mmCIF file of C-alpha atoms and ligand atoms in Angstrom:
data_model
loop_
_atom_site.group_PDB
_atom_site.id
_atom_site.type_symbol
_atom_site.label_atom_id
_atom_site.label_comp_id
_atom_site.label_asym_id
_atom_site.label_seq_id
_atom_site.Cartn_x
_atom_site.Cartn_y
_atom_site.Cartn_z
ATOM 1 C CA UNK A 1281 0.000 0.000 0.000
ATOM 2 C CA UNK A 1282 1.334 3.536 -1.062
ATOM 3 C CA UNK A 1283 1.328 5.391 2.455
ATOM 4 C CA UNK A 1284 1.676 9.114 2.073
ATOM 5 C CA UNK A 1285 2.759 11.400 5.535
ATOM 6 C CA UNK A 1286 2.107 15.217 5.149
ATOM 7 C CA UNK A 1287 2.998 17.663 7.585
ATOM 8 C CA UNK A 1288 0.652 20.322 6.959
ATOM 9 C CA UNK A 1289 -3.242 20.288 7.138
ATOM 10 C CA UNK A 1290 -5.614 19.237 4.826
ATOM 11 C CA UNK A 1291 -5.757 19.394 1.104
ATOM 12 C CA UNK A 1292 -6.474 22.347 -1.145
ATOM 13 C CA UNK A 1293 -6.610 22.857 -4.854
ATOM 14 C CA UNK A 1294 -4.613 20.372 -7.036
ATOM 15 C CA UNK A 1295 -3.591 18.301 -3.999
ATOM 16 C CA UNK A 1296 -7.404 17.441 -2.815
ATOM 17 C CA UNK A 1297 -7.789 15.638 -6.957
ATOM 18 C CA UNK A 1298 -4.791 14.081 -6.307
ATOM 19 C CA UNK A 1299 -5.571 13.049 -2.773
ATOM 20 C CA UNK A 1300 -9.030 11.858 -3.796
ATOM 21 C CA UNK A 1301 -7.103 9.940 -7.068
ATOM 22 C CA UNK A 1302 -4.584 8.251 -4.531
ATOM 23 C CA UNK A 1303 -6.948 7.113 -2.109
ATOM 24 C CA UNK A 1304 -9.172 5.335 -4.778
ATOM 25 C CA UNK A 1305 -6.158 3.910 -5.777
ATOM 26 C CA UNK A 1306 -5.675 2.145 -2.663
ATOM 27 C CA UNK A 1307 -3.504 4.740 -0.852
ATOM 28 C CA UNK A 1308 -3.309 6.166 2.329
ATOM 29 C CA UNK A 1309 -2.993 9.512 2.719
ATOM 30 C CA UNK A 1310 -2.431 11.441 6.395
ATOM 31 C CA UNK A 1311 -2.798 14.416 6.967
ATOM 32 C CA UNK A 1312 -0.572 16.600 9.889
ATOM 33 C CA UNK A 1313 2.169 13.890 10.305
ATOM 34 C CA UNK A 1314 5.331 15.149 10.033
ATOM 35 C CA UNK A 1315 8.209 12.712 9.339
ATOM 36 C CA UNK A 1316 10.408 12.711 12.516
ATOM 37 C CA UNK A 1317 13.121 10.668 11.899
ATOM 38 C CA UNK A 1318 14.033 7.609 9.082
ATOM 39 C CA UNK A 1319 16.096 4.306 9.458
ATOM 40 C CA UNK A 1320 16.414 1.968 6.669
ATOM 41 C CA UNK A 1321 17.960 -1.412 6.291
ATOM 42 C CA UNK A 1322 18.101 -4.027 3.869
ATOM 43 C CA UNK A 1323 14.688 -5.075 3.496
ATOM 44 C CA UNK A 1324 12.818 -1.442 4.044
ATOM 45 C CA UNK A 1325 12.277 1.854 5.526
ATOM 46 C CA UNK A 1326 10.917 2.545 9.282
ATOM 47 C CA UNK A 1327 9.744 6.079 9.463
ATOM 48 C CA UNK A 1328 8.544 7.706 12.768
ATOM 49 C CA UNK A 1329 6.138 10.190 12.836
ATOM 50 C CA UNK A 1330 6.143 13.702 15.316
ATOM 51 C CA UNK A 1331 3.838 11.743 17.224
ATOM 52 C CA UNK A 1332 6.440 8.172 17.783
ATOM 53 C CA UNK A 1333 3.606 6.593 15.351
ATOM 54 C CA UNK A 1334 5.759 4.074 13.329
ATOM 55 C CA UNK A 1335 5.631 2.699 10.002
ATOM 56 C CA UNK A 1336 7.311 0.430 7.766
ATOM 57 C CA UNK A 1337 7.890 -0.151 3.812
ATOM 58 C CA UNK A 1338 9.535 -1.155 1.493
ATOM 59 C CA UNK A 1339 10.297 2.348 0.328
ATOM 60 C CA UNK A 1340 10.324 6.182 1.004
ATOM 61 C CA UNK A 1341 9.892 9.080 -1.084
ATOM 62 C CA UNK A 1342 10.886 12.167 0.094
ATOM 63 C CA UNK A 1343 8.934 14.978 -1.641
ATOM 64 C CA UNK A 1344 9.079 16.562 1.826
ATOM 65 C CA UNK A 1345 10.213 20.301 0.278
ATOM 66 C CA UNK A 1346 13.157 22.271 0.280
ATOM 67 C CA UNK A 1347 13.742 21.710 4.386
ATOM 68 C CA UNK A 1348 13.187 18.102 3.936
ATOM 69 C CA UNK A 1349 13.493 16.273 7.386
ATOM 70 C CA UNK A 1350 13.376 12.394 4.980
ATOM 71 C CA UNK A 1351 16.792 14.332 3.161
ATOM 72 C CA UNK A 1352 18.447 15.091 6.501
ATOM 73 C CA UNK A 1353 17.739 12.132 7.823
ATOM 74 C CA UNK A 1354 19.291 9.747 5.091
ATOM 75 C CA UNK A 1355 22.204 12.015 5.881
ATOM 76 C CA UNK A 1356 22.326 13.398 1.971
ATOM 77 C CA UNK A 1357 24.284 16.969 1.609
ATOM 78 C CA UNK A 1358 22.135 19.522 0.135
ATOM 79 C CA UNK A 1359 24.999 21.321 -1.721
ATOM 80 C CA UNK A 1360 25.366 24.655 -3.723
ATOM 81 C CA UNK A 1361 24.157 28.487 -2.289
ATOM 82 C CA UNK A 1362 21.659 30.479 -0.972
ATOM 83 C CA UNK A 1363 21.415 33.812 -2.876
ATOM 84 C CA UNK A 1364 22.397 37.060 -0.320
ATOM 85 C CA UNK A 1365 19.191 39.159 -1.751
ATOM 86 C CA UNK A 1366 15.606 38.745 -1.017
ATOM 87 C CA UNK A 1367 12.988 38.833 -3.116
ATOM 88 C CA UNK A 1368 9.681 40.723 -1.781
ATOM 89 C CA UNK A 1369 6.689 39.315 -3.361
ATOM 90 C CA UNK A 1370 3.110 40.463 -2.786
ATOM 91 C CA UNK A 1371 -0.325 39.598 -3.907
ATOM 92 C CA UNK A 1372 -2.674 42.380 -4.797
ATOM 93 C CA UNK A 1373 -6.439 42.341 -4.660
ATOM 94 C CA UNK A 1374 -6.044 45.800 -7.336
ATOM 95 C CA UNK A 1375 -6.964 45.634 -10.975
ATOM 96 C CA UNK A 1376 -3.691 46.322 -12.157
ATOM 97 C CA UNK A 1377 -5.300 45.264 -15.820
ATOM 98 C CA UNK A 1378 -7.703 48.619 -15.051
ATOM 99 C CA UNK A 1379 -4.590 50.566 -14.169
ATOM 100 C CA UNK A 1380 -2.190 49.664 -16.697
ATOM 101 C CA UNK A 1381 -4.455 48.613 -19.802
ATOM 102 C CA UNK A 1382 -3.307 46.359 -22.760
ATOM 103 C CA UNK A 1383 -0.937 44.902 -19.767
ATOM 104 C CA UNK A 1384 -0.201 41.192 -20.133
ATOM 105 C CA UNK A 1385 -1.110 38.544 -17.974
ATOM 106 C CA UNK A 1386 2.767 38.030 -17.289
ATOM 107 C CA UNK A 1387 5.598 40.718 -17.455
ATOM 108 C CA UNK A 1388 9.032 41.157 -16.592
ATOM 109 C CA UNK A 1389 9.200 44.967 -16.495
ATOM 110 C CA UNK A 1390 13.283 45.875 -17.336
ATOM 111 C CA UNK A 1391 14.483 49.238 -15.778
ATOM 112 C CA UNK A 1392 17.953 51.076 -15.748
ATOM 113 C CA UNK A 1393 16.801 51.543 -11.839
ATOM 114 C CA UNK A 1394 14.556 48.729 -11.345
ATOM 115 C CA UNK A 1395 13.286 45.225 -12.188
ATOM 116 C CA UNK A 1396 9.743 43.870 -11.573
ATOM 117 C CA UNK A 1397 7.761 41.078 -12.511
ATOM 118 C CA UNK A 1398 3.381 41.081 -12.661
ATOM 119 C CA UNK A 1399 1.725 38.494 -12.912
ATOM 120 C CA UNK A 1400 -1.640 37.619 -13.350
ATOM 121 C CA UNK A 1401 -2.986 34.740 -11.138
ATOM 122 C CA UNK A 1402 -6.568 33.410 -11.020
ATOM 123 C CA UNK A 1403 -7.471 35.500 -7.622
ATOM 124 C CA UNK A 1404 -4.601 38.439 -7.756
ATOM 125 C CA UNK A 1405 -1.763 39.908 -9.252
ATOM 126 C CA UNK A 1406 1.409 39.256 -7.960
ATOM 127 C CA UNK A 1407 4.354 41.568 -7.919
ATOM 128 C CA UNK A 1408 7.476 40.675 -6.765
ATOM 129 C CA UNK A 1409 10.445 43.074 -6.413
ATOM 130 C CA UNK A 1410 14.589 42.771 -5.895
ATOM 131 C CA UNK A 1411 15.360 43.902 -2.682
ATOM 132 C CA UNK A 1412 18.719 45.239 -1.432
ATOM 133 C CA UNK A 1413 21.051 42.915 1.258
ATOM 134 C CA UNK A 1414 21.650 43.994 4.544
ATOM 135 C CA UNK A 1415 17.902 45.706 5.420
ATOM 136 C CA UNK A 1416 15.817 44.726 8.035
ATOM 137 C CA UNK A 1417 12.808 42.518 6.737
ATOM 138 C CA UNK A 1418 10.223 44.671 8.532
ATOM 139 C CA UNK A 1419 11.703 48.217 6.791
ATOM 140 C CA UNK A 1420 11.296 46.549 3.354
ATOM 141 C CA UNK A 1421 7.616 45.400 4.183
ATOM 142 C CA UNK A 1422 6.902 48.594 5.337
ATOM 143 C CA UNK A 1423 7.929 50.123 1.784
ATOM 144 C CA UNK A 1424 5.970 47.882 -0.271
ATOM 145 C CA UNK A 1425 3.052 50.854 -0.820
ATOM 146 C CA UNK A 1426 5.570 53.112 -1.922
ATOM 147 C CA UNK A 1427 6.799 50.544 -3.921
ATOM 148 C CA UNK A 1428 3.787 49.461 -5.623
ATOM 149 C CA UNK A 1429 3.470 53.629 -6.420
ATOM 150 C CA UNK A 1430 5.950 53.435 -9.098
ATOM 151 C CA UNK A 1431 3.968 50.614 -10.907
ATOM 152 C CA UNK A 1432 0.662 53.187 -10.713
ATOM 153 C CA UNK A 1433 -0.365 55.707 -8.028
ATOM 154 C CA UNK A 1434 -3.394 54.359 -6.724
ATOM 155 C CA UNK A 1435 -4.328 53.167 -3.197
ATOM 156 C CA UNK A 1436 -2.981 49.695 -3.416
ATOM 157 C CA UNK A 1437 -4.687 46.835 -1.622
ATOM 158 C CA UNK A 1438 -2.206 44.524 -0.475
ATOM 159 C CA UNK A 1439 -3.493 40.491 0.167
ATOM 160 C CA UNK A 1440 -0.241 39.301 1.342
ATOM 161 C CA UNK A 1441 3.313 40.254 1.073
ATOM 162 C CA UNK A 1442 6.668 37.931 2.653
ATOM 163 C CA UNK A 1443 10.530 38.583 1.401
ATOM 164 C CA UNK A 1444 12.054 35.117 0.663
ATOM 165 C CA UNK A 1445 15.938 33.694 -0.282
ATOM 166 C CA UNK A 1446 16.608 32.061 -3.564
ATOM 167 C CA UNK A 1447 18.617 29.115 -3.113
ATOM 168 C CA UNK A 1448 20.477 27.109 -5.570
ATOM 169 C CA UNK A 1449 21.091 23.712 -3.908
ATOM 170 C CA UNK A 1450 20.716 19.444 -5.492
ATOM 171 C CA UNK A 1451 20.904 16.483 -3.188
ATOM 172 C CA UNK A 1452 24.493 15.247 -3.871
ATOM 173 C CA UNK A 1453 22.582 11.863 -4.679
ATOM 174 C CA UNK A 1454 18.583 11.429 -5.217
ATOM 175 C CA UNK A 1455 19.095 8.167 -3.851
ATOM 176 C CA UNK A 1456 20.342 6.560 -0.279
ATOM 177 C CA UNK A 1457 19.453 3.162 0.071
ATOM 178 C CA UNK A 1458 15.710 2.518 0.180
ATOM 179 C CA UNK A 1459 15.483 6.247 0.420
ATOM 180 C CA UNK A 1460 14.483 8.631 -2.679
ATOM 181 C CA UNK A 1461 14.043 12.075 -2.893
ATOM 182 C CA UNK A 1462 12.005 14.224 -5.289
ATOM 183 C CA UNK A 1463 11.219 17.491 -5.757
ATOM 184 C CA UNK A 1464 12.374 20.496 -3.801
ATOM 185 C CA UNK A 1465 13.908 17.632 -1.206
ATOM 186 C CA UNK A 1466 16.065 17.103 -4.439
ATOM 187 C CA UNK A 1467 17.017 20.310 -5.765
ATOM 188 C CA UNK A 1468 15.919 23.975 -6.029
ATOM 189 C CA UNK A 1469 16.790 26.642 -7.932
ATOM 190 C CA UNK A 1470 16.243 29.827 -9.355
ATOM 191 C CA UNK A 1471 12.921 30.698 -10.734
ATOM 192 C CA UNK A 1472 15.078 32.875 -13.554
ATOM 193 C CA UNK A 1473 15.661 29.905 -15.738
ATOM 194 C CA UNK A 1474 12.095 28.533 -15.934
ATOM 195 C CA UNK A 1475 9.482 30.608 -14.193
ATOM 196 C CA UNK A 1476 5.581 29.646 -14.815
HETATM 197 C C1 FAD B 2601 7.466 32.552 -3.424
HETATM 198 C C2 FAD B 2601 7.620 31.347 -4.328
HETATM 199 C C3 FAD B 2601 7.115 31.426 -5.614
HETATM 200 C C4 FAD B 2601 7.233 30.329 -6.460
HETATM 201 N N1 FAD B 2601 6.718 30.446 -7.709
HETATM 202 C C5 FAD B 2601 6.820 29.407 -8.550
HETATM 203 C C6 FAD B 2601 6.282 29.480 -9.863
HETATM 204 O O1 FAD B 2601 5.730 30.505 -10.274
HETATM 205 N N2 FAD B 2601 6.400 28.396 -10.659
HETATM 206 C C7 FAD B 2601 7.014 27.226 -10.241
HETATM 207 O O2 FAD B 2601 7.072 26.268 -11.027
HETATM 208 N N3 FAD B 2601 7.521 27.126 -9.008
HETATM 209 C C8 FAD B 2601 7.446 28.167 -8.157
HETATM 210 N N4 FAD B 2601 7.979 28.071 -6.905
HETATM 211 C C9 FAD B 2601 8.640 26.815 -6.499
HETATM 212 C C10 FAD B 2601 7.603 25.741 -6.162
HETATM 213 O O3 FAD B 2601 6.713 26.263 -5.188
HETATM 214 C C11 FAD B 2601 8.315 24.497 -5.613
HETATM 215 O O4 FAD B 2601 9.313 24.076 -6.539
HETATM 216 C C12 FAD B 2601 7.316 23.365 -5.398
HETATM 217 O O5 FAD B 2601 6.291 23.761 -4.521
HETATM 218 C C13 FAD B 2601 8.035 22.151 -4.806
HETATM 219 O O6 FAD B 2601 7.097 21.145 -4.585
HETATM 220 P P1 FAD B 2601 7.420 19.981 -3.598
HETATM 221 O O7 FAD B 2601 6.175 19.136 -3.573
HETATM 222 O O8 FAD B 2601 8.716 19.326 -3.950
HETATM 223 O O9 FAD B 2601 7.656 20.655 -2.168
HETATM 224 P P2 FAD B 2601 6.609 21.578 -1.252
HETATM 225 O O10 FAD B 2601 5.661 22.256 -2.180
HETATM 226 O O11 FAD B 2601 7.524 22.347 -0.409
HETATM 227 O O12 FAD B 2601 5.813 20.474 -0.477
HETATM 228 C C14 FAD B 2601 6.416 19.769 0.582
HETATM 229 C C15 FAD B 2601 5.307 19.097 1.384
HETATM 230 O O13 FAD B 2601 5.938 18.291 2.394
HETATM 231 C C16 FAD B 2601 5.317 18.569 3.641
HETATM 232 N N5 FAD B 2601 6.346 18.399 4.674
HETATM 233 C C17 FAD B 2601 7.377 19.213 5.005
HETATM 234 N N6 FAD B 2601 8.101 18.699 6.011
HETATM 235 C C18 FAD B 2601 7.507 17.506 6.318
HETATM 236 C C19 FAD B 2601 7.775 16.485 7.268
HETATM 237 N N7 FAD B 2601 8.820 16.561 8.128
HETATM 238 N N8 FAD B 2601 6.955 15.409 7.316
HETATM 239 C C20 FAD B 2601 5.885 15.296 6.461
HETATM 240 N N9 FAD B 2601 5.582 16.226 5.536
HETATM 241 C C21 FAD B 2601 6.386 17.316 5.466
HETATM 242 C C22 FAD B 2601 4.809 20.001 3.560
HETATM 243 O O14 FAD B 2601 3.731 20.169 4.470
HETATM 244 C C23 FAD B 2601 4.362 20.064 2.098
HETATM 245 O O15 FAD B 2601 3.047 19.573 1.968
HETATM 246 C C24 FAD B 2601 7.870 29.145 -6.024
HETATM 247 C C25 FAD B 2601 8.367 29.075 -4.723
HETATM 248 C C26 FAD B 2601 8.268 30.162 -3.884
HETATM 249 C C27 FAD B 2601 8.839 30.080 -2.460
#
């Protein structure tokens, strides 16, 4: 039986179809069980949950993202770099199609001062700006309006803003014994080379 361990809560979106496809399929799929720790042998995989729940196979995939506990545990270097800037992205409840028109549903705006990125997503638009090193996370939030004025004056209305790293890091093997990884537990990089 495929068993599948997810950390966070319950499915959204894509993953509920996919859930709902799995399960008919025979699978098991958990919900708020975060993989704790992982020891294999010859004939399988033992993983214990946050809760001591244990359970065996005869395999494990770890799809467990970037931070992935299944990758740490196997003991597998995740080697390259994490970039020094942040990126500041925010989602925007404002028509920027209304304030900008003929604007595309995706643009990379280029700029002798500046670079941006808009993007048109089924409930916002995101923007996402380069953001200097060395500032304090909070100072950079706190200039996202002014920000967002050099796309369009207009009183902006912000859904949800974060700054995040770029890293550039691969598994130095996908593969440890009975132990896989996929995914962002494999390898990140860059959205610049293939952004959707
Ligand atoms: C701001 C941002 C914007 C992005 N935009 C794009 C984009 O436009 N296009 C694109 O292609 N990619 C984009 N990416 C990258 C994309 O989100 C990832 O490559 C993708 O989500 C990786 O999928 P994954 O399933 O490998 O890992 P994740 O999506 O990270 O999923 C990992 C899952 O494992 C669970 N988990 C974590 N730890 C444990 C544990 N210990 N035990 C059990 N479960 C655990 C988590 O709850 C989660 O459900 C973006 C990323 C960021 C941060």
């Amino acid at each position: 039986m495929t068993r599948v361990l997810v950390a966070g809560a319950g499915p959204v979106g894509l993953t509920a179809a996919l859930v709902e496809h799995l399960r008919r399929a025979g699978g098991d799929v958990r919900f708020g069980e975060r993989v704790r720790d992982v020891l294999t042998h010859a004939g399988g995989v033992q993983v214990t949950a946050g809760d001591g729940t244990r359970h065996r196979g005869g395999w494990l995939i770890g799809a467990d993202g970037a931070g992935s506990a299944v990758r740490r545990c196997a003991g597998v270097e995740f080697a390259g770099l994490t970039y020094p800037e942040r990126f500041l992205v925010a989602s925007t409840g404002t028509d920027v199609a209304s304030l900008l028109p003929g604007i595309a549903d995706v643009n990379y705006v280029f700029d002798p001062d500046e670079w941006l990125v808009l993007l048109r997503t089924p409930d916002h638009w995101r923007v996402l700006f380069p953001t200097p090193e060395g500032t304090p996370d909070g100072d950079e939030l706190a200039r996202l309006p002014e920000r967002l004025g050099g796309v369009a004056e207009t009183g902006w209305d912000i859904a949800h803003a974060s700054l995040y790293r770029v890293h550039q890091r691969a598994a130095v093997r996908f593969r440890a014994g009975r132990v896989l990884l996929a995914g962002d537990a494999a390898h990140v990089n860059t959205r610049s080379a293939g952004w959707a």
